[in-house]
GROMACS .gro file of C-alpha atoms in nm:
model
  331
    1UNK     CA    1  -8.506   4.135  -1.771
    2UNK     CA    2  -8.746   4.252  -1.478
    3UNK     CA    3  -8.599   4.360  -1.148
    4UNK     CA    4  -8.678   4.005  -0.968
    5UNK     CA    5  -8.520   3.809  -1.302
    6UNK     CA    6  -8.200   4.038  -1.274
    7UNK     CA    7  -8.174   4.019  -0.857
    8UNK     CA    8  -8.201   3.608  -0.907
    9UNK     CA    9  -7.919   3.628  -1.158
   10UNK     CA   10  -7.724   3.836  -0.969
   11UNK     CA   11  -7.772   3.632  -0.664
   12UNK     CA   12  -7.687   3.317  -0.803
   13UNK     CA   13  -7.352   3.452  -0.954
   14UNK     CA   14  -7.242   3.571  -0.629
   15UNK     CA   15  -7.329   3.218  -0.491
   16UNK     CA   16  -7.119   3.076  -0.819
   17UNK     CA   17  -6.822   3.267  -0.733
   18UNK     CA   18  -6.840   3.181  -0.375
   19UNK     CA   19  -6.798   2.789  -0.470
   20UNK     CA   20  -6.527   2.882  -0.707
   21UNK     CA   21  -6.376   3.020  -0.444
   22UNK     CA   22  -6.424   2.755  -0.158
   23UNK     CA   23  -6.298   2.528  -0.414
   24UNK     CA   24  -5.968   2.736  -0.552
   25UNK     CA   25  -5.660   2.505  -0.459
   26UNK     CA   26  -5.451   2.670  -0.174
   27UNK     CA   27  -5.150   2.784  -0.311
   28UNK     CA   28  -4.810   2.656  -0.189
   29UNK     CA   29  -4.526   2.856  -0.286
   30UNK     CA   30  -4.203   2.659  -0.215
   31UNK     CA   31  -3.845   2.803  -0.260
   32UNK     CA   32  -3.508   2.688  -0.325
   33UNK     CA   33  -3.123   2.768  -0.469
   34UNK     CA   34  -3.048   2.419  -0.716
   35UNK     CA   35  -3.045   2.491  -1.121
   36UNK     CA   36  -3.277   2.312  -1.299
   37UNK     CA   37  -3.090   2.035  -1.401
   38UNK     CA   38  -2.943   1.915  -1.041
   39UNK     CA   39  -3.061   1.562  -0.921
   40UNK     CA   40  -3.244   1.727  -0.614
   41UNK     CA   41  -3.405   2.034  -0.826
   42UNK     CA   42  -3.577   1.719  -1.022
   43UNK     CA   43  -3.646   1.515  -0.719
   44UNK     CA   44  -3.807   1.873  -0.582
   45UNK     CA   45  -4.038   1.887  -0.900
   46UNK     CA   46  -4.147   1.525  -0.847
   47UNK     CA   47  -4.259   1.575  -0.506
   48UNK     CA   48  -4.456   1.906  -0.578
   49UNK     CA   49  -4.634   1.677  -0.825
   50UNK     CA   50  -4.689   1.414  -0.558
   51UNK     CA   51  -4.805   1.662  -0.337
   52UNK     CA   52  -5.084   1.807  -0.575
   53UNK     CA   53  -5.222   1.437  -0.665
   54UNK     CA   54  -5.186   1.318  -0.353
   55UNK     CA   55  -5.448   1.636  -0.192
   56UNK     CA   56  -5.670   1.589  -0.522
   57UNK     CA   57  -5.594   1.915  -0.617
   58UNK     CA   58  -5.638   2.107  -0.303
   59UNK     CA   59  -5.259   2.260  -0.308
   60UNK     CA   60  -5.132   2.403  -0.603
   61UNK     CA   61  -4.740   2.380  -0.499
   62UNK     CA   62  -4.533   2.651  -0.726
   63UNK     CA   63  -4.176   2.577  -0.709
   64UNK     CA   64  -3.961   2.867  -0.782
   65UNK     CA   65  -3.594   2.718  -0.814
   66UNK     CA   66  -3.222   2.893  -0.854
   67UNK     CA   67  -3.299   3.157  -0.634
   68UNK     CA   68  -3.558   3.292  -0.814
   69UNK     CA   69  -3.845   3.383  -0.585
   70UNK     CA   70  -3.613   3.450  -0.241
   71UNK     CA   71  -3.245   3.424  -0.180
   72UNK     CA   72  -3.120   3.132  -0.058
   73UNK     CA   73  -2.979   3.290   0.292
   74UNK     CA   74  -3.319   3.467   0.305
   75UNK     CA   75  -3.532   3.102   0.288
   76UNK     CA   76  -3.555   3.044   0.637
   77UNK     CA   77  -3.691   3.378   0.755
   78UNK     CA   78  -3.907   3.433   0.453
   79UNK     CA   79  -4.108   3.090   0.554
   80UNK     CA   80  -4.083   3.156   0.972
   81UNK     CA   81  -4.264   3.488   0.884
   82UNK     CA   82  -4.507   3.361   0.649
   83UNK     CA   83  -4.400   3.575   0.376
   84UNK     CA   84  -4.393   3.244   0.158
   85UNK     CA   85  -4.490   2.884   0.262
   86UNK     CA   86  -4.234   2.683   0.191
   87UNK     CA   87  -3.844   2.659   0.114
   88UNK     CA   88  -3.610   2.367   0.097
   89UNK     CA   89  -3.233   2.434   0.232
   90UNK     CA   90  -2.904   2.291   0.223
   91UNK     CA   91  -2.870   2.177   0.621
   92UNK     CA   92  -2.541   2.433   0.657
   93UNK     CA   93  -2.742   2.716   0.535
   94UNK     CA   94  -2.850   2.699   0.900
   95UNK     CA   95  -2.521   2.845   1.041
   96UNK     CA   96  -2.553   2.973   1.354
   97UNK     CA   97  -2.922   2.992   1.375
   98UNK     CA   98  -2.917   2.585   1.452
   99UNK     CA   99  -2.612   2.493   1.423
  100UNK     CA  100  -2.666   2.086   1.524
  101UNK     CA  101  -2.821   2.109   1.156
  102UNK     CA  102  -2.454   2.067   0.995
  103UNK     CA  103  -2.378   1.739   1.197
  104UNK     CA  104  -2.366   1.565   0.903
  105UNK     CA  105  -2.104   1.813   0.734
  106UNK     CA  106  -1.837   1.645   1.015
  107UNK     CA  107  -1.532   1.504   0.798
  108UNK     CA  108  -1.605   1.138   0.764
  109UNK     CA  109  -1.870   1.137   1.000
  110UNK     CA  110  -2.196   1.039   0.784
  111UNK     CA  111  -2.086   0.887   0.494
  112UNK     CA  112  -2.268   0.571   0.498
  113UNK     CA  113  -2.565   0.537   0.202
  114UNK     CA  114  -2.697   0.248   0.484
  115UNK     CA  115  -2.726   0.520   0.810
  116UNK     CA  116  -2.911   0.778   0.519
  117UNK     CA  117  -3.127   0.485   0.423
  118UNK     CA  118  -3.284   0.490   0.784
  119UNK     CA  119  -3.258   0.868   0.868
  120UNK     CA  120  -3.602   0.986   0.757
  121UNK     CA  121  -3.767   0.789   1.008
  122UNK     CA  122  -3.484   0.792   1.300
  123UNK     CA  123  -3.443   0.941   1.678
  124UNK     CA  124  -3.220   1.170   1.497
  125UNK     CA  125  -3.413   1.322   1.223
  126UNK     CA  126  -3.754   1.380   1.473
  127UNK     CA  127  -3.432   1.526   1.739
  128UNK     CA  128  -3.357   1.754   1.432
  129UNK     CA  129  -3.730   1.848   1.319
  130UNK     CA  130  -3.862   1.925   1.698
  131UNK     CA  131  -3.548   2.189   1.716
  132UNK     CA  132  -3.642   2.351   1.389
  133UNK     CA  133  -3.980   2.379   1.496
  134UNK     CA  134  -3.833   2.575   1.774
  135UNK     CA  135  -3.702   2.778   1.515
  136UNK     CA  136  -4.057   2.894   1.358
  137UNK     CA  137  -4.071   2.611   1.144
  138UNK     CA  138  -4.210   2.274   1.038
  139UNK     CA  139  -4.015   2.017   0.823
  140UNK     CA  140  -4.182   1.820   0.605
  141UNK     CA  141  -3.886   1.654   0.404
  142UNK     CA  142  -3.557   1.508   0.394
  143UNK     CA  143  -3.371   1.482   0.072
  144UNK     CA  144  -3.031   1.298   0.101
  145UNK     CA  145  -2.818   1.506  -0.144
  146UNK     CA  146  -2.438   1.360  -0.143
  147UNK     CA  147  -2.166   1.146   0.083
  148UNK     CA  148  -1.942   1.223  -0.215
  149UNK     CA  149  -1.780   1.576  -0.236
  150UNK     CA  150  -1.528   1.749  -0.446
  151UNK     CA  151  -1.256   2.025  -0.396
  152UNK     CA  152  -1.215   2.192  -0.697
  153UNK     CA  153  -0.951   2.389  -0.786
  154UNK     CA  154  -0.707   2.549  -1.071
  155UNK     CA  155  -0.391   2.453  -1.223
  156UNK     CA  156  -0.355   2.170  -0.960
  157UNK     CA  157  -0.516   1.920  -0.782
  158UNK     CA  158  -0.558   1.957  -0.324
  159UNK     CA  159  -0.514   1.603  -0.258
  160UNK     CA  160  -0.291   1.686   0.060
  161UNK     CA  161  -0.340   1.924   0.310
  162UNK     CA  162  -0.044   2.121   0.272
  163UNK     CA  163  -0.192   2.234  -0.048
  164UNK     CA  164  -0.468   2.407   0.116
  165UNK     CA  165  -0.229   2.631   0.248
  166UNK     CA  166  -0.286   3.014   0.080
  167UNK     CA  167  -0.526   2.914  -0.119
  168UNK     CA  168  -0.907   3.116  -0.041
  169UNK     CA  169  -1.213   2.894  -0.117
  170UNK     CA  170  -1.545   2.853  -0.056
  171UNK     CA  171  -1.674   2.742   0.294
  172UNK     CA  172  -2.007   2.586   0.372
  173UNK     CA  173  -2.015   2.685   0.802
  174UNK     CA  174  -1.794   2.775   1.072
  175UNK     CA  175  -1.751   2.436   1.218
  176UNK     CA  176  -1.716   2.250   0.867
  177UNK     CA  177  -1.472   2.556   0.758
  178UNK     CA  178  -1.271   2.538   1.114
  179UNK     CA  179  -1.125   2.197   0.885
  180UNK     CA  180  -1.014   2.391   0.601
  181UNK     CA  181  -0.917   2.627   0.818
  182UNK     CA  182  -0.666   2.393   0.976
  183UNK     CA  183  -0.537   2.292   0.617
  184UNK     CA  184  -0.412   2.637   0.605
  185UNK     CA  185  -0.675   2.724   0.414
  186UNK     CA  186  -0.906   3.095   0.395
  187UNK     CA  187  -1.255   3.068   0.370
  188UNK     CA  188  -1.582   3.246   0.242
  189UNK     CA  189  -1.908   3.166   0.293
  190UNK     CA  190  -2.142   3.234   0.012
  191UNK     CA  191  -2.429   3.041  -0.116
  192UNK     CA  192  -2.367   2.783  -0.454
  193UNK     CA  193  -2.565   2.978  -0.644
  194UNK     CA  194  -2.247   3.279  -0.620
  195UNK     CA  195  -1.954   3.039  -0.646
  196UNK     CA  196  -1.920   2.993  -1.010
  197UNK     CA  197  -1.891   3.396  -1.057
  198UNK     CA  198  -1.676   3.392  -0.765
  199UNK     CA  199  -1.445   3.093  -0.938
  200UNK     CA  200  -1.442   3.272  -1.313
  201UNK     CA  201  -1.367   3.632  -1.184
  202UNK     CA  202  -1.061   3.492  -0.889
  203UNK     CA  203  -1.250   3.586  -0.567
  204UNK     CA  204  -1.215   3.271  -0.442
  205UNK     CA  205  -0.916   3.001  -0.588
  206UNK     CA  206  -1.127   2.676  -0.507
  207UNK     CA  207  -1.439   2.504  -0.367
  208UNK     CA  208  -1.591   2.225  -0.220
  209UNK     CA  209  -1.935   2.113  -0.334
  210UNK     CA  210  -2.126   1.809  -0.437
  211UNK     CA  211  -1.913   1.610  -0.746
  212UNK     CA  212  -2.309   1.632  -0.916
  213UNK     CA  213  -2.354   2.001  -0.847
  214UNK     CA  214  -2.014   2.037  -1.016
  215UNK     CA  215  -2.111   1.927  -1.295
  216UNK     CA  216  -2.463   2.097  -1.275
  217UNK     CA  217  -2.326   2.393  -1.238
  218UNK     CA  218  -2.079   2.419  -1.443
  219UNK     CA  219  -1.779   2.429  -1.250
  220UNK     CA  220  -1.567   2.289  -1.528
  221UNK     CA  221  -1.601   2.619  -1.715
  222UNK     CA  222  -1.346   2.762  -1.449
  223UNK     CA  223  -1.206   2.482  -1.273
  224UNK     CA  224  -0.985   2.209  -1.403
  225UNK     CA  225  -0.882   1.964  -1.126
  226UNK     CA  226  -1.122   1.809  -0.892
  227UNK     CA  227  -1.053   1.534  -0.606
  228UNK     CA  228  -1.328   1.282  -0.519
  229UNK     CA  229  -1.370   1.258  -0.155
  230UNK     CA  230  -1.622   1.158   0.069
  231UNK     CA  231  -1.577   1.457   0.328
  232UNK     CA  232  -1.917   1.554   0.427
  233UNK     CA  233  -2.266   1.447   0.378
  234UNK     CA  234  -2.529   1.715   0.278
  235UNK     CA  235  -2.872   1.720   0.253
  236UNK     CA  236  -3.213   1.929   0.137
  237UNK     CA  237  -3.495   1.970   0.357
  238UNK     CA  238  -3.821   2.110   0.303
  239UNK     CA  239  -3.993   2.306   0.568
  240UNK     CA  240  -4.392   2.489   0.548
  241UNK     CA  241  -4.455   2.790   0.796
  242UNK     CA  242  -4.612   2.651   1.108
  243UNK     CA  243  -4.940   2.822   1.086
  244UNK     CA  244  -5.020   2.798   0.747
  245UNK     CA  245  -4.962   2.410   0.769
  246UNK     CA  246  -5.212   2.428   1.125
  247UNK     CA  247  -5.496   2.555   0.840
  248UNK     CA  248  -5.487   2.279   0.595
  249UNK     CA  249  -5.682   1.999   0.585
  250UNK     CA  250  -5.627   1.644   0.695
  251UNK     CA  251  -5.600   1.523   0.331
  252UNK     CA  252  -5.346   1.803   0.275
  253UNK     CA  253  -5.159   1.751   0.584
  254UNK     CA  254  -5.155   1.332   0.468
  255UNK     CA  255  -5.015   1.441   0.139
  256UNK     CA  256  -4.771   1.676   0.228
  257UNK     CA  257  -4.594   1.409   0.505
  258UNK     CA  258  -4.687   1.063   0.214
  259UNK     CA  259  -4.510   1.300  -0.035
  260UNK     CA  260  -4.212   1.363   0.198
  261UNK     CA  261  -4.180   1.028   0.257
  262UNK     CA  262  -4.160   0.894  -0.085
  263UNK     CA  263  -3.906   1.179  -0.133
  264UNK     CA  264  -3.665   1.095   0.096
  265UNK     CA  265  -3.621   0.762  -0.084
  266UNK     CA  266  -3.628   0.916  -0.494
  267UNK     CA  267  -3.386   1.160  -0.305
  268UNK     CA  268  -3.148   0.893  -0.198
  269UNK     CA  269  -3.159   0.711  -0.527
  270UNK     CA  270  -3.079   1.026  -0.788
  271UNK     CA  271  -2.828   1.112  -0.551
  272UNK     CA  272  -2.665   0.758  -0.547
  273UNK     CA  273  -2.682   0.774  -0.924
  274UNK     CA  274  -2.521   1.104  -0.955
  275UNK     CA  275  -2.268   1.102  -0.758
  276UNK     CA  276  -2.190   0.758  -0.974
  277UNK     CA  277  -2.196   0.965  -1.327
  278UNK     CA  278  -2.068   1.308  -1.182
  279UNK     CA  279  -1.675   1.237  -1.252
  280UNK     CA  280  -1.704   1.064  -1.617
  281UNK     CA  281  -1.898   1.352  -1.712
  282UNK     CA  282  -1.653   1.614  -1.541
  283UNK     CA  283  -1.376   1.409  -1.722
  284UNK     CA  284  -1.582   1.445  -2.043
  285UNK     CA  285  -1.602   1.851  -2.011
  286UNK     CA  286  -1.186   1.830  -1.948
  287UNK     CA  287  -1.166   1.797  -1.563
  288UNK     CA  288  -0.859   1.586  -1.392
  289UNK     CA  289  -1.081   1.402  -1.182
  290UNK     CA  290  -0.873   1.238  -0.891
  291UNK     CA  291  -1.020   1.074  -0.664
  292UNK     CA  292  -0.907   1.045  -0.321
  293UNK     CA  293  -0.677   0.735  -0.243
  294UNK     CA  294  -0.764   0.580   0.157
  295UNK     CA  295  -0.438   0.717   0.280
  296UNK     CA  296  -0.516   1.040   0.138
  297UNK     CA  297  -0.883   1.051   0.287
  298UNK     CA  298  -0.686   0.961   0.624
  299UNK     CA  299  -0.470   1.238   0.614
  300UNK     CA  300  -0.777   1.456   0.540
  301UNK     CA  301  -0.953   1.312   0.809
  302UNK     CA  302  -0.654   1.388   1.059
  303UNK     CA  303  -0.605   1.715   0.989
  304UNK     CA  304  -1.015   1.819   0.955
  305UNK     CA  305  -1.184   1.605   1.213
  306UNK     CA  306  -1.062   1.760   1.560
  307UNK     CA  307  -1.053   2.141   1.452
  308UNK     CA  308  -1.457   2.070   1.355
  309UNK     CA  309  -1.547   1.870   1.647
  310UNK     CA  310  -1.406   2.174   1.879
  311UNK     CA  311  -1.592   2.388   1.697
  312UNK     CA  312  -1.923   2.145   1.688
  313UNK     CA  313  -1.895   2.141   2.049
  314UNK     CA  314  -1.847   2.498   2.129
  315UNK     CA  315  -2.133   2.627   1.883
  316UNK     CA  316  -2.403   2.281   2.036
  317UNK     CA  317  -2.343   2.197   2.380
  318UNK     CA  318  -2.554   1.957   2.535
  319UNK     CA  319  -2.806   1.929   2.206
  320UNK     CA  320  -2.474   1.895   1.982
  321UNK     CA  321  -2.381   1.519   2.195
  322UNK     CA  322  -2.756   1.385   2.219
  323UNK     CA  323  -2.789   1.425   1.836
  324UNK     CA  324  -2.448   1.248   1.809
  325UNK     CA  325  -2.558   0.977   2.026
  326UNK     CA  326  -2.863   0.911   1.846
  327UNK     CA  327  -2.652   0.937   1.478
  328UNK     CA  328  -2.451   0.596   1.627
  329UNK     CA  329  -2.753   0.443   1.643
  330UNK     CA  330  -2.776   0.476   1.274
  331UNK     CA  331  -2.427   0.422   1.181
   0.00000   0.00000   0.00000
């Protein structure tokens, strides 16, 4: 090979791996807590595959599930920073950082499927995504996780408020917890991911969760009595840092918010179907399922409902009531 033979070579296998590179797929690193085998985890998986057709290959969205890639309490900084892209969250992972994000954790105060069929595209939701924006972040999907809650427990059922009363369990937020608080209840906030260690080894006594993440994470191993009741409503939400979103292009920008939006709904329906299987198959592993009668839900609902609007109030102000407004509108 002469000098001019070897220089033309060379120069056209720099120019090679210059196109390769133009032409790699971003990557898209996306976070979140839920096991493999919850609804959501699934529904997560089927987006990131949306996502990739959707921008013909130009992201290449790695989903790193069950807290393997960042900590569930550590999502939210990790994307605002840019240390990864993307995370999904439970809304009360938010705490005190934006608190209007647990509105929907209010006893009793979402727990229609109908208002959660028109959320994705409401006042409320675009209220909720120009605060977290605010917050060093942009939200690019909503995934409806449960109206249908349990609190688990040991050797008997809670399926009055007076047996809250000594008992330490698992919170979810200070305004939520300010409920179980008022049941007589202690609480501790830790992430799902902690709670079944915390169950088997007598940290905590009980929990509330989703009735499907019960049963997807194995709850029944250490608890034997669960009661059915439609509490809270909780959802996922996917979020990109700001700035790497601003460099993508318009085809990756389409498919990130088509994706979301097809989401929300596959969200909605594995939820729905869930939280229909969840107590046969808790019964099935040995679990006294009860499930809340109306006059028990009512008493619930007395004894929870003021001591977490007081503390709504207190931790939203004037953002707390617009977003409550514009959740009637919904309802």
């Amino acid at each position: 090979m002469n000098r001019y033979t070897a220089m033309l070579a060379a120069t056209l296998l720099l120019s090679t791996s210059a196109v390769t590179v133009s032409q790699a797929a971003t990557p898209m690193r996306c976070s979140h807590q839920l096991p493999p085998a919850h609804h959501i985890a699934i529904v997560v998986d089927k987006w990131a595959a949306e996502v990739e057709k959707l921008s013909e290959g130009e992201l290449d969205v790695q989903v790193f599930g069950a807290d393997s890639l960042v900590k569930a309490n550590d999502n939210i900084l990790s994307v605002a920073k840019g240390d990864i892209e993307c995370a999904f969250s439970l809304n009360f992972q938010w705490g005190k950082t934006l608190p209007i994000m647990n509105v929907t954790v209010g006893p009793y105060t979402m727990s229609s499927i109908e208002a959660w069929k028109k959320w994705p595209t409401s006042e409320a939701a675009a209220f909720l995504e120009e605060k977290l924006a605010e917050k060093g972040v942009k939200n690019i999907a909503w995934m409806f996780q449960t109206n249908t809650s349990v609190f688990t427990s040991k050797g008997k059922a809670l399926v009055t408020p007076d047996d809250f009363k000594g008992i330490k369990m698992r919170g979810i937020g200070p305004a939520f917890d300010r409920g179980l608080t008022a049941m007589g209840a202690t609480t501790a906030a830790m992430p799902g991911s902690e709670v079944y260690q915390a169950l088997a080894t007598g940290v905590i006594d009980a929990a509330i969760t989703d009735v499907a993440a019960a049963y997807s994470r194995k709850y029944f191993e250490v608890q034997d009595h669960m009661t059915v009741v439609p509490v809270l409503a909780a959802y996922l939400h996917g979020y990109v840092n700001p700035a790497w979103h601003e460099g993508l292009s318009d085809k990756s920008k389409a498919a990130l918010k088509q994706a979301g939006e097809a989401a929300s709904q596959w969200a909605l329906e594995a939820s729905i179907q869930a939280a229909a299987d969840a107590p046969k198959q808790l019964e099935e592993k040995g679990v006294k399922v009860h499930i809340a009668t109306d006059a028990e839900n009512e008493a619930f609902k007395a004894a929870m409902q003021p001591a977490f609007a007081e503390g709504f109030a207190e931790e939203t102000g004037e953002d707390g009531k617009v977003l409550l407004g514009l959740i009637e509108k919904i309802q």
